[in-house]
mmCIF file of C-alpha atoms in Angstrom:
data_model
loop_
_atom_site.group_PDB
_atom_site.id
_atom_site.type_symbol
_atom_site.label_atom_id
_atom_site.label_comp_id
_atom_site.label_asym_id
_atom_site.label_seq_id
_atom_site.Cartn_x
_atom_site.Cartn_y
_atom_site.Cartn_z
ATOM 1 C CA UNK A 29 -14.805 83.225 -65.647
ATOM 2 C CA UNK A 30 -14.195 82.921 -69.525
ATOM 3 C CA UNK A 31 -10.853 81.615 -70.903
ATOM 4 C CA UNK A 32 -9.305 80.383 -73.711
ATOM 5 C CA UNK A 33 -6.198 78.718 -72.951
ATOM 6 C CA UNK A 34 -3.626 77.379 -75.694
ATOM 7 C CA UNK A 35 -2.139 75.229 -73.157
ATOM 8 C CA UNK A 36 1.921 75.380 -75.036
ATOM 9 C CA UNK A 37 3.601 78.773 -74.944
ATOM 10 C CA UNK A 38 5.996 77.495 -77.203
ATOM 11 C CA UNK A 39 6.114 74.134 -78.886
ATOM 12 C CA UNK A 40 9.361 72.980 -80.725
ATOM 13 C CA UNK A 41 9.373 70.130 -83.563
ATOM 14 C CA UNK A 42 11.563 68.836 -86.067
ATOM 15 C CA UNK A 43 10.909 69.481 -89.503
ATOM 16 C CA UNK A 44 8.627 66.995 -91.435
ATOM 17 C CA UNK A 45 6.547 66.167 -88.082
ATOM 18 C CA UNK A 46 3.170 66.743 -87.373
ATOM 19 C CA UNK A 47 2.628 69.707 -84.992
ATOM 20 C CA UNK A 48 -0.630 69.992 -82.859
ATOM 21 C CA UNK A 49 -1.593 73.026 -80.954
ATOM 22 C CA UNK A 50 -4.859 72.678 -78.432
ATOM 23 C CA UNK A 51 -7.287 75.464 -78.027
ATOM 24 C CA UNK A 52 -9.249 74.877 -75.191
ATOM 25 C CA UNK A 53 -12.074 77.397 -73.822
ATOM 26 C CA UNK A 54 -14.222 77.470 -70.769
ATOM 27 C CA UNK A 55 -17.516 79.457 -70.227
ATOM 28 C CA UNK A 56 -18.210 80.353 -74.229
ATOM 29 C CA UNK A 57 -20.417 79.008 -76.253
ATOM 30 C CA UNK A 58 -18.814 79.533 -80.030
ATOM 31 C CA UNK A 59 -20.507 79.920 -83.250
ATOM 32 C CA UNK A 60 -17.254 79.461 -84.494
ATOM 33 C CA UNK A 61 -13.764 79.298 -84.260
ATOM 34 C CA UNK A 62 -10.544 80.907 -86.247
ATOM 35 C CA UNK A 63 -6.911 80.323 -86.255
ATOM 36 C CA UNK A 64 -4.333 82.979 -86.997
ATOM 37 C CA UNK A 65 -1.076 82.909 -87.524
ATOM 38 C CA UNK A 66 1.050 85.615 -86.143
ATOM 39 C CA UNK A 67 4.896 86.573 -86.974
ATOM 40 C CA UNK A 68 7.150 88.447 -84.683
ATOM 41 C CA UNK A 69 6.272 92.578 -84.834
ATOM 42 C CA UNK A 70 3.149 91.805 -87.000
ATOM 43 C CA UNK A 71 -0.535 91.481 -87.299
ATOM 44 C CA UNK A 72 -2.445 88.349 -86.971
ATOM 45 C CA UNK A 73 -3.045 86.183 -90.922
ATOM 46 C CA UNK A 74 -5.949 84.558 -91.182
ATOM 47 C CA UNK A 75 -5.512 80.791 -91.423
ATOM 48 C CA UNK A 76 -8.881 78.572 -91.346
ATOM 49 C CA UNK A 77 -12.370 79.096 -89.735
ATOM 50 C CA UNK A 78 -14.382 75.989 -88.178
ATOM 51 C CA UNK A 79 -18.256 76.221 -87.344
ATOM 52 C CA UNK A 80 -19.717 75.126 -84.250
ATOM 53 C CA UNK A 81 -21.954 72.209 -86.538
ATOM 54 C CA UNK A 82 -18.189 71.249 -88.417
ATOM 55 C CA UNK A 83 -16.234 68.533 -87.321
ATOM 56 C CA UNK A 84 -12.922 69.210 -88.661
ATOM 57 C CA UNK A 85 -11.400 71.804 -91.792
ATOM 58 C CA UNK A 86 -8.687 71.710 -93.948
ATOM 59 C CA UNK A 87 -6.610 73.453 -95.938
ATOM 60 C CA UNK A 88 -3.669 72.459 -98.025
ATOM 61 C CA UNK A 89 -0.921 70.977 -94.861
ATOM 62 C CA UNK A 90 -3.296 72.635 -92.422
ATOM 63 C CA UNK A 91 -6.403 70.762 -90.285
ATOM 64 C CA UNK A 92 -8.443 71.795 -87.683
ATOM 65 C CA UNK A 93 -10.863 70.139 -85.265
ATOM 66 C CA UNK A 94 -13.515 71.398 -82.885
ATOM 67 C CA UNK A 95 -15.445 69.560 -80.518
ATOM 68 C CA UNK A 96 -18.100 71.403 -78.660
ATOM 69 C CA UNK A 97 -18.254 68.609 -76.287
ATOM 70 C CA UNK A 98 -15.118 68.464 -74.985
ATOM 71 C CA UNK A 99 -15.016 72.410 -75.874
ATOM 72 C CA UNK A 100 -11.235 72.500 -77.786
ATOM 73 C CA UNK A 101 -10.101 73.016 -81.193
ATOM 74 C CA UNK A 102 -7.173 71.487 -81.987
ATOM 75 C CA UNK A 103 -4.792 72.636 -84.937
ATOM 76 C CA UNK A 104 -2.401 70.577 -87.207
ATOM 77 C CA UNK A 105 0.512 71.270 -89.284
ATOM 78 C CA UNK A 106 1.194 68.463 -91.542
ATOM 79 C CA UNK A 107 5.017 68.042 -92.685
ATOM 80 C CA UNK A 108 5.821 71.130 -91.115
ATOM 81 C CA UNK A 109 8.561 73.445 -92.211
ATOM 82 C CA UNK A 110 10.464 76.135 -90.775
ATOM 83 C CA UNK A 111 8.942 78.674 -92.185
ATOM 84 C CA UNK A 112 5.795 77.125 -90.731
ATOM 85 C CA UNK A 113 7.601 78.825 -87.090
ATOM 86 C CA UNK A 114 5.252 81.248 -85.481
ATOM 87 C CA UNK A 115 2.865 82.171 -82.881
ATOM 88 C CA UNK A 116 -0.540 80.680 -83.732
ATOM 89 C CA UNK A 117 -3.991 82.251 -82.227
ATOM 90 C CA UNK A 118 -6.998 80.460 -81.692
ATOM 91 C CA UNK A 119 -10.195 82.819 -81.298
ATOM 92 C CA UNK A 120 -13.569 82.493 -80.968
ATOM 93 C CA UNK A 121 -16.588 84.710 -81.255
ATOM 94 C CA UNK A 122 -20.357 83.576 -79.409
ATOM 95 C CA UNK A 123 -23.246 83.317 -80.903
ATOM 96 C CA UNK A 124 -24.956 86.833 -81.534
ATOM 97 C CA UNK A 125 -21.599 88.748 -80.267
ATOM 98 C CA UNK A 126 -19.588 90.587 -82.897
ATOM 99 C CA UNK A 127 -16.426 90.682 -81.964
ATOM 100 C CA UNK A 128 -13.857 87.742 -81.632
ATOM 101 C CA UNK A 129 -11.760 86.366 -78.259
ATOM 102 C CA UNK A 130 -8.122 85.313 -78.647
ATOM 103 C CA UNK A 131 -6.675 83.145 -77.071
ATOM 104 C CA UNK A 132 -2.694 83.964 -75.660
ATOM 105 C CA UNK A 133 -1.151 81.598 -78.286
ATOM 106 C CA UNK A 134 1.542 79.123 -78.928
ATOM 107 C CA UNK A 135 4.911 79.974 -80.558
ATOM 108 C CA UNK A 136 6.060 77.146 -83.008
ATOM 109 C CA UNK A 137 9.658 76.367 -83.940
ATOM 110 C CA UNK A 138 10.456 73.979 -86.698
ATOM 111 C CA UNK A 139 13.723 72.781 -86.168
ATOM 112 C CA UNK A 140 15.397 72.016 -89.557
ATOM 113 C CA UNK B 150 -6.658 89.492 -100.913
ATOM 114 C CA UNK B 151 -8.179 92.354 -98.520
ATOM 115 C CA UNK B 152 -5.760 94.455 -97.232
ATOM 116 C CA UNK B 153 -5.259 96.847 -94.022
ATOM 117 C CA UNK B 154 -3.178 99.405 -93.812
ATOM 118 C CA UNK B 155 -1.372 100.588 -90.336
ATOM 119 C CA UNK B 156 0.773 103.716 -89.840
ATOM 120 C CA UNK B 157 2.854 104.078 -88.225
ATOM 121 C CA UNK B 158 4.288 100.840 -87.687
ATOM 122 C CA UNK B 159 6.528 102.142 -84.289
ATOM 123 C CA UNK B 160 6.549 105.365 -82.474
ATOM 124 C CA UNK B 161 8.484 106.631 -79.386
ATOM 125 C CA UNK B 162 7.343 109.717 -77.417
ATOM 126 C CA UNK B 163 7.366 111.583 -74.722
ATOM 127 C CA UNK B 164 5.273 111.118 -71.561
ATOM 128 C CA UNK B 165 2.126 113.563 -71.743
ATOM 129 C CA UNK B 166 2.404 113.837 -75.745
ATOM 130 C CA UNK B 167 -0.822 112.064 -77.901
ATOM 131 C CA UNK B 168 0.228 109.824 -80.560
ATOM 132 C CA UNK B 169 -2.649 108.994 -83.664
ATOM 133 C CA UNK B 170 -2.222 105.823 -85.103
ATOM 134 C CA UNK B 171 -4.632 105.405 -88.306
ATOM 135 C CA UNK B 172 -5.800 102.083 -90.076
ATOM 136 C CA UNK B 173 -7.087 102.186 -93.240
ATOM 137 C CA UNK B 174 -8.664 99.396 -95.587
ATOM 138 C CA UNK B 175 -7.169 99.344 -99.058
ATOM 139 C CA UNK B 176 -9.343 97.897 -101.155
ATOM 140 C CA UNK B 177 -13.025 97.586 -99.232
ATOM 141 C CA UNK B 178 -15.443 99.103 -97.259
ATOM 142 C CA UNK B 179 -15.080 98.633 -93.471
ATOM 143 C CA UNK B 180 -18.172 100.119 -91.438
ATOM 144 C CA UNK B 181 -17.247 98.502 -88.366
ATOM 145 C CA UNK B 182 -12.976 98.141 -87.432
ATOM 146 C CA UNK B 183 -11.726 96.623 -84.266
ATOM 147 C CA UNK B 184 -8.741 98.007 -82.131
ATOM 148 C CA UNK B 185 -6.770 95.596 -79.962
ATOM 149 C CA UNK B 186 -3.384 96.315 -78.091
ATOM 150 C CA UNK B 187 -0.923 93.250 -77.250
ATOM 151 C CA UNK B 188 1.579 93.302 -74.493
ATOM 152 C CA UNK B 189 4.632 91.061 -75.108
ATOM 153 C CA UNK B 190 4.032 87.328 -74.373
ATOM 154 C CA UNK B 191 0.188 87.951 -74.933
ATOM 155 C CA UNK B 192 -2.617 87.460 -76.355
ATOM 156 C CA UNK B 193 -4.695 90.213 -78.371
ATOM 157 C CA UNK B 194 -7.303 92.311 -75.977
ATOM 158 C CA UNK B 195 -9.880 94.223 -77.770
ATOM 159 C CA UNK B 196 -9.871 98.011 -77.035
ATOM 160 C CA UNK B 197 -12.843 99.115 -78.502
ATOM 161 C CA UNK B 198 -14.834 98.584 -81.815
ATOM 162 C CA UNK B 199 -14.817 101.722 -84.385
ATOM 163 C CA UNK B 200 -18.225 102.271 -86.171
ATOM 164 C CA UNK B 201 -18.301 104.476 -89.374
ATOM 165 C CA UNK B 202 -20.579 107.348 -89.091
ATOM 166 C CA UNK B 203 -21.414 106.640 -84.640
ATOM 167 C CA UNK B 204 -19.529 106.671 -81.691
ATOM 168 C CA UNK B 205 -17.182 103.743 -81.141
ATOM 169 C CA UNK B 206 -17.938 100.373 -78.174
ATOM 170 C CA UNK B 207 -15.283 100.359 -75.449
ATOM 171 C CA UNK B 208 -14.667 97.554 -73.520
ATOM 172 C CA UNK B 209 -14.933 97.306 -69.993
ATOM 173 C CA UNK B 210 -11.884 98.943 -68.280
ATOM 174 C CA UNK B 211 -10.703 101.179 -71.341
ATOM 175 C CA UNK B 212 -10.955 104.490 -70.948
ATOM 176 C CA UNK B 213 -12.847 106.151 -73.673
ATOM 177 C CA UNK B 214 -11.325 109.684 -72.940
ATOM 178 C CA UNK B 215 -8.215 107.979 -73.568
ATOM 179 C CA UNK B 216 -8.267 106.440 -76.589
ATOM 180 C CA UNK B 217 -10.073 108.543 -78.776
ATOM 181 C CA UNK B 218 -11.667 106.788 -82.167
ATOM 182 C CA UNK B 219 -12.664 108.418 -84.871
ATOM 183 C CA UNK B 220 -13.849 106.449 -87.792
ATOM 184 C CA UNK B 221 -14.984 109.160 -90.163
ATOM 185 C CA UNK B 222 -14.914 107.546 -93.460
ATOM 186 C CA UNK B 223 -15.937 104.107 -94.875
ATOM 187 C CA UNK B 224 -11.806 103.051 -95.133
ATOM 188 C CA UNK B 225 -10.131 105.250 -92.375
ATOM 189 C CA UNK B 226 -10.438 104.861 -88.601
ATOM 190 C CA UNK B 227 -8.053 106.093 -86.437
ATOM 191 C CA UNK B 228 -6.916 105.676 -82.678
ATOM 192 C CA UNK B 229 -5.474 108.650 -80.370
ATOM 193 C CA UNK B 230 -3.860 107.707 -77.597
ATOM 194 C CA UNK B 231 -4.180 111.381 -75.439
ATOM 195 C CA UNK B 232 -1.426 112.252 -72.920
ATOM 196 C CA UNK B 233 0.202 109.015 -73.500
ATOM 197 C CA UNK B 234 2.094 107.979 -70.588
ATOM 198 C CA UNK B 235 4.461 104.969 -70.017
ATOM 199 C CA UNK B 236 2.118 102.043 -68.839
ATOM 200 C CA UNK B 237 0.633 102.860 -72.525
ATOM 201 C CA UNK B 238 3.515 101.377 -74.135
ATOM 202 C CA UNK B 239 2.217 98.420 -76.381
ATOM 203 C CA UNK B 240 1.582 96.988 -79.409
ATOM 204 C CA UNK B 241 -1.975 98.778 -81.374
ATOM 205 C CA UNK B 242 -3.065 96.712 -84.279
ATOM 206 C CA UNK B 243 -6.725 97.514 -86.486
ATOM 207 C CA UNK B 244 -8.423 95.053 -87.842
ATOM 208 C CA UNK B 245 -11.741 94.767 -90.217
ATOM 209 C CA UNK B 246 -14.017 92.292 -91.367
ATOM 210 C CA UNK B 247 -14.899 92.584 -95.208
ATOM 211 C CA UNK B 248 -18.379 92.610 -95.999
ATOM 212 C CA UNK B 249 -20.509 89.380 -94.183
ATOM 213 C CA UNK B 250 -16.765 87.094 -93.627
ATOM 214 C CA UNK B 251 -16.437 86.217 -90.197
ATOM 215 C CA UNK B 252 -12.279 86.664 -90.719
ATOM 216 C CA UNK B 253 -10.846 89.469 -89.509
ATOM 217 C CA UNK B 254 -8.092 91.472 -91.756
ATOM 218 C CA UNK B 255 -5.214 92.503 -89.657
ATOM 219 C CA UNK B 256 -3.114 95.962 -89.805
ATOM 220 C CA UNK B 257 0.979 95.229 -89.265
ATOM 221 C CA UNK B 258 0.333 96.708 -85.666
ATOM 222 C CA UNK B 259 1.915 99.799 -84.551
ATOM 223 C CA UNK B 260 5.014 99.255 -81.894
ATOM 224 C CA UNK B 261 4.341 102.755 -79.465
ATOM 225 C CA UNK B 262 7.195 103.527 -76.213
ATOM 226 C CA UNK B 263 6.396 106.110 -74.147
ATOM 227 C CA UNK B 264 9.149 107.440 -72.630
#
């Protein structure tokens, strides 16, 4: 069956660290992948898109990897904040489909 | 930055009563809008996707005569949940992709509670 698993629920770090988050997905085969950020009560925010042909993306204190091989994305936070605390989505969307796959996401807490 | 619009953003009613919950896009076109609920703890499952102008995509399991979608203009869709009944109780957010982006632009979600 498909799945995407983001393999924390909830990941706590202390501010100024380096959070990861792991996306990993079995039976798709992605033209791409996104990462969202999602607060309490609210919609998803777009935060970076990675192509199936990119290695790795960033974006100011943000960086994501994919590897196709290994099939997971993984997501960094670079001197992380807490406002930077959150539930962050991975989702994918296959090649010729139009809509996207999310995965169940990992709530973040920065601990000041 | 795009811009979708969600009302309302909670609603509580009674078992048997149909609740509308529209999504509009502010400032583009959106031919095609996607509707996902959330339960708490996870992740987004995609309802159906709205096309302006045609009949909307369910997914598997969703019943169409359910949730009715109507997505009569190129910035309004909207999402009727008919004789709404407790089990229905979730969290409905819109989204649209503007023009060729892959990204998606996300409504605030609406919060509905059937009692």
């Amino acid at each position: 069956s498909q799945k995407i698993e983001q393999n924390s629920e909830a990941l706590n770090i202390q501010e100024g660290k380096t959070a990861t988050l792991t996306c990993n997905y079995t039976n798709y085969s992605p033209a791409y992948l996104q990462w969202y950020r999602q607060d309490p009560g609210r919609g998803p925010v777009f935060l970076l898109l990675i192509r199936e042909n990119e290695k790795e993306k960033r974006k100011e204190r943000l960086k994501v990897t994919f590897d196709t091989t290994l099939k997971q994305s993984l997501f960094h936070i670079t001197a992380s904040q807490p406002a930077d605390s959150a539930t962050y989505l991975c989702a994918l969307e296959e090649t010729g489909a139009n809509n996207l796959f999310f995965g169940t996401g990992t709530r973040l807490t920065v601990i000041p | 930055g795009a811009v979708v619009s969600q009302h309302p953003s909670w609603v509580i009613c009674k078992s048997g009563t149909s609740v509308k919950i529209e999504c509009r896009s502010l400032d583009f076109q959106a031919t095609t809008m996607f509707w996902y609920r959330q339960f708490p703890k996870q992740s987004l499952m995609l309802m159906a996707t709205s096309n302006e102008g045609s009949k909307a995509t369910y997914e598997q399991g969703v019943e169409k005569d359910k949730f009715l979608i109507n997505h009569a203009s190129l910035t309004l869709s909207t999402l009727t949940v008919t004789s709404a009944h407790p089990e229905d109780s979730s969290f409905y957010i819109c989204s649209a992709p503007r023009g060729s982006s892959e990204k998606l632009f996300f409504g605030s979600g609406t919060q509905l509670s059937v009692l």
